[in-house]
Coordinates of C-alpha atoms in Angstrom, one line a residue:
M21 CA 40.4 -9.0 41.4
G22 CA 41.3 -6.0 43.2
T23 CA 40.2 -4.7 46.9
L24 CA 38.8 -1.9 47.8
Y25 CA 38.8 -0.7 51.2
L26 CA 36.1 1.8 52.4
V27 CA 37.1 3.8 55.6
R28 CA 35.0 6.0 57.4
H29 CA 36.3 9.1 59.2
G30 CA 38.2 9.2 62.9
Q31 CA 35.7 10.7 65.6
A32 CA 34.7 14.2 64.3
S33 CA 33.9 17.4 66.8
F34 CA 30.2 16.1 67.5
G35 CA 28.0 18.5 69.5
E36 CA 30.6 21.7 68.7
D37 CA 30.3 24.8 66.5
D38 CA 32.3 23.1 63.8
Y39 CA 31.9 19.3 63.4
D40 CA 34.1 19.1 59.9
K41 CA 37.2 18.2 62.1
L42 CA 38.3 15.3 63.5
S43 CA 38.4 15.4 67.9
E44 CA 42.1 14.4 69.5
L45 CA 41.3 10.9 69.7
G46 CA 40.0 11.1 65.8
W47 CA 43.5 12.0 64.5
K48 CA 44.7 8.5 67.2
Q49 CA 42.0 6.4 65.4
A50 CA 43.4 7.4 62.0
E51 CA 46.8 7.3 62.5
R52 CA 46.7 3.6 64.6
L53 CA 45.2 2.3 61.1
G54 CA 47.6 3.3 59.7
Q55 CA 50.2 2.0 62.1
Y56 CA 47.9 -1.4 61.8
W57 CA 48.1 -1.5 57.8
R58 CA 52.2 -0.7 57.8
D59 CA 53.1 -3.4 60.4
C60 CA 50.3 -5.4 57.9
G61 CA 52.3 -4.9 55.0
I62 CA 48.8 -3.5 53.4
T63 CA 49.8 -1.0 51.1
F64 CA 47.4 1.1 48.2
D65 CA 48.1 1.2 44.6
A66 CA 45.6 4.7 44.8
V67 CA 43.5 7.1 47.3
I68 CA 40.6 8.4 47.0
H69 CA 38.7 10.7 49.7
G70 CA 35.8 13.2 49.7
T71 CA 36.5 17.6 49.7
L72 CA 35.5 16.9 53.6
R73 CA 37.8 18.5 56.4
R74 CA 37.3 14.9 58.5
H75 CA 37.8 12.8 55.2
V76 CA 41.2 14.8 54.7
E77 CA 42.5 14.7 57.8
T78 CA 41.6 11.1 58.3
W79 CA 43.8 10.6 55.5
T80 CA 46.2 12.5 56.8
G81 CA 46.6 10.8 60.1
I82 CA 46.9 7.1 58.4
A83 CA 49.2 8.5 56.0
K84 CA 51.3 9.6 58.9
G85 CA 50.8 6.2 60.6
A86 CA 51.9 3.9 57.2
G87 CA 54.2 5.9 56.2
F88 CA 52.6 6.5 53.1
E89 CA 52.7 9.9 50.3
H90 CA 50.4 9.1 48.0
E91 CA 48.8 12.5 46.0
P92 CA 44.8 11.2 46.6
T93 CA 41.6 11.7 44.5
T94 CA 39.4 13.7 45.7
W95 CA 35.9 13.2 45.0
P96 CA 32.7 15.2 45.8
G97 CA 30.4 12.4 45.7
L98 CA 31.1 10.7 48.5
N99 CA 30.6 14.1 51.1
E100 CA 28.5 12.9 53.4
Y101 CA 25.2 14.5 53.6
D102 CA 24.0 17.5 55.4
S103 CA 22.5 15.9 58.8
A104 CA 21.8 19.2 60.4
A105 CA 20.0 20.4 57.3
V106 CA 18.1 16.7 57.2
I107 CA 16.8 17.4 61.0
R108 CA 15.6 20.5 60.2
T109 CA 13.2 19.2 57.5
V110 CA 11.5 17.6 60.5
H111 CA 12.3 19.6 63.1
P112 CA 12.8 23.1 62.2
E113 CA 13.5 24.4 66.0
P114 CA 17.4 24.6 67.0
L115 CA 18.9 21.9 68.4
G116 CA 21.2 22.4 71.5
K117 CA 24.2 19.6 72.2
P118 CA 22.8 16.6 73.5
A119 CA 23.1 16.9 77.0
D120 CA 22.5 13.2 78.1
K121 CA 22.0 10.3 76.6
D122 CA 18.1 10.4 76.2
E123 CA 18.8 13.8 74.6
Y124 CA 21.8 12.0 71.9
R125 CA 18.9 9.0 70.9
A126 CA 16.7 12.2 70.4
H127 CA 19.4 13.7 67.9
F128 CA 18.8 10.6 66.2
R129 CA 15.7 9.4 65.6
L130 CA 15.1 12.8 64.1
L131 CA 17.9 12.0 61.8
R132 CA 16.7 8.8 61.0
D133 CA 12.7 10.1 61.0
G134 CA 14.5 13.3 57.9
L135 CA 17.0 10.7 56.1
A136 CA 13.6 8.3 55.7
Q137 CA 11.4 11.6 54.0
W138 CA 14.4 12.4 52.8
M139 CA 14.8 8.7 50.7
A140 CA 11.0 9.1 49.6
E141 CA 11.8 12.2 48.3
T142 CA 9.2 13.6 50.6
V143 CA 11.5 16.2 51.9
S144 CA 14.1 18.5 50.3
P145 CA 16.8 18.8 52.5
A146 CA 18.0 22.9 52.3
G147 CA 21.4 23.1 50.2
M148 CA 21.2 19.2 49.6
P149 CA 21.0 17.4 46.6
T150 CA 18.1 14.6 45.8
Y151 CA 18.6 11.2 47.5
R152 CA 19.0 9.8 43.9
N153 CA 21.5 11.8 43.2
F154 CA 23.6 11.3 46.2
V155 CA 23.8 8.1 45.5
Q156 CA 24.9 8.7 42.2
G157 CA 27.7 10.3 43.7
V158 CA 28.6 7.4 45.4
T159 CA 28.2 5.1 42.7
S160 CA 30.0 7.1 40.5
A161 CA 33.3 6.5 42.4
L162 CA 33.1 2.5 43.0
D163 CA 32.6 2.5 38.9
H164 CA 36.0 4.7 38.8
V165 CA 37.5 2.0 40.7
R166 CA 36.2 -0.6 38.6
S167 CA 37.3 1.1 35.4
Q168 CA 40.4 3.1 36.7
H169 CA 42.0 0.2 39.3
V170 CA 41.3 -3.4 38.6
G171 CA 43.8 -6.0 40.0
Q172 CA 45.1 -2.9 42.5
N173 CA 44.2 -2.2 46.1
V174 CA 42.5 1.0 46.4
L175 CA 41.8 3.1 49.9
L176 CA 38.5 5.2 49.9
V177 CA 38.4 7.6 53.0
S178 CA 34.1 8.7 53.5
S179 CA 32.0 8.9 55.7
G180 CA 29.3 7.0 57.0
G181 CA 26.1 7.8 55.0
P182 CA 28.0 7.3 51.7
I183 CA 29.5 4.2 53.3
S184 CA 26.8 2.5 54.0
T185 CA 25.1 3.3 50.7
A186 CA 27.8 1.8 48.9
V187 CA 27.4 -1.4 50.8
G188 CA 23.4 -1.6 49.9
H189 CA 23.7 -0.6 46.8
V190 CA 26.8 -3.6 46.5
L191 CA 24.0 -6.0 48.6
G192 CA 20.6 -5.0 46.8
L193 CA 19.3 -3.6 49.7
A194 CA 16.4 -1.3 50.4
P195 CA 17.5 2.8 50.9
E196 CA 16.1 2.5 54.3
T197 CA 17.6 -0.4 55.7
T198 CA 20.7 1.6 55.1
I199 CA 20.0 4.0 57.5
D200 CA 20.1 0.7 60.0
L201 CA 23.8 0.1 58.5
N202 CA 24.5 3.7 58.9
M203 CA 23.8 4.3 62.2
R204 CA 25.7 1.2 63.4
I205 CA 29.5 2.4 61.8
R206 CA 31.9 3.4 64.1
N207 CA 35.2 6.1 63.9
S208 CA 37.7 5.1 61.7
A209 CA 35.6 1.1 60.7
V210 CA 36.8 -0.8 57.6
T211 CA 35.1 -1.9 54.8
E212 CA 36.5 -4.2 52.5
F213 CA 34.8 -5.2 48.7
H214 CA 36.3 -7.3 46.4
F215 CA 36.2 -6.2 42.6
N216 CA 36.5 -6.7 39.1
P217 CA 35.4 -5.0 36.1
K218 CA 32.1 -5.8 36.4
R219 CA 31.1 -5.8 40.1
H220 CA 31.9 -5.1 43.6
N221 CA 31.2 -7.8 46.2
L222 CA 31.5 -7.7 50.1
V223 CA 34.0 -8.9 51.9
T224 CA 34.0 -7.2 55.4
Y225 CA 31.8 -4.3 57.1
N226 CA 32.9 -2.4 59.7
T227 CA 35.6 -3.6 61.3
L228 CA 38.3 -2.8 63.8
P229 CA 41.2 -4.6 62.9
H230 CA 43.3 -1.8 64.2
L231 CA 41.8 -1.2 67.8
D232 CA 41.7 -5.0 69.1
D233 CA 43.8 -4.4 72.0
P234 CA 41.3 -4.6 74.9
E235 CA 43.8 -1.6 76.2
L236 CA 42.0 0.5 73.5
A237 CA 38.7 -0.5 73.9
N238 CA 37.6 3.5 74.7
W239 CA 38.5 4.4 71.4
I240 CA 35.5 2.9 69.5
T241 CA 33.5 5.5 68.6
Y242 CA 30.4 6.3 66.6
A243 CA 29.9 10.3 66.0

């Protein structure tokens, strides 16, 4: 039996011109997770991450905190959907940076609507794969882990969409249900699967053991 640790990237730069980079806090979250694993004696036999900058930077922070020196495998199928492209399918006008909680909620209502329509294949966001192909990109990574890393500890660094899709696939959930999982997953959160050559089994979802200290409560973020 192996264990697959799926980690969502640290806080990125929501509302900025370039979302795809960690914020200062995102770097701290990633490094703190590495320190936690170092202190617990948790090590990995293999590391896989998507090709997005926030995935690479999260792995870099984890490695720094833990003292890891792995050479990761990059897996494009673990890249996140383009949220701006998804929103444009239901709201073609440009959206500015949310200025308050109401605008923030409105942004994610539009994202939920766009995701539901993409999953139902009623819209085709520009530059994105079909939802079926997106799922296949995620499940191909799971298949790789099962076939190549039996009995090992594997770290996978990705985003909320692919991780919630992986959980939905393992649990046999309807695609729409994974939207709720996606919206609730926190930055640098850890999800664990046990796996053998035939299947993955969910052990934990969306945990933050490295941020349990009350003094780190303001390190818990969602975007």
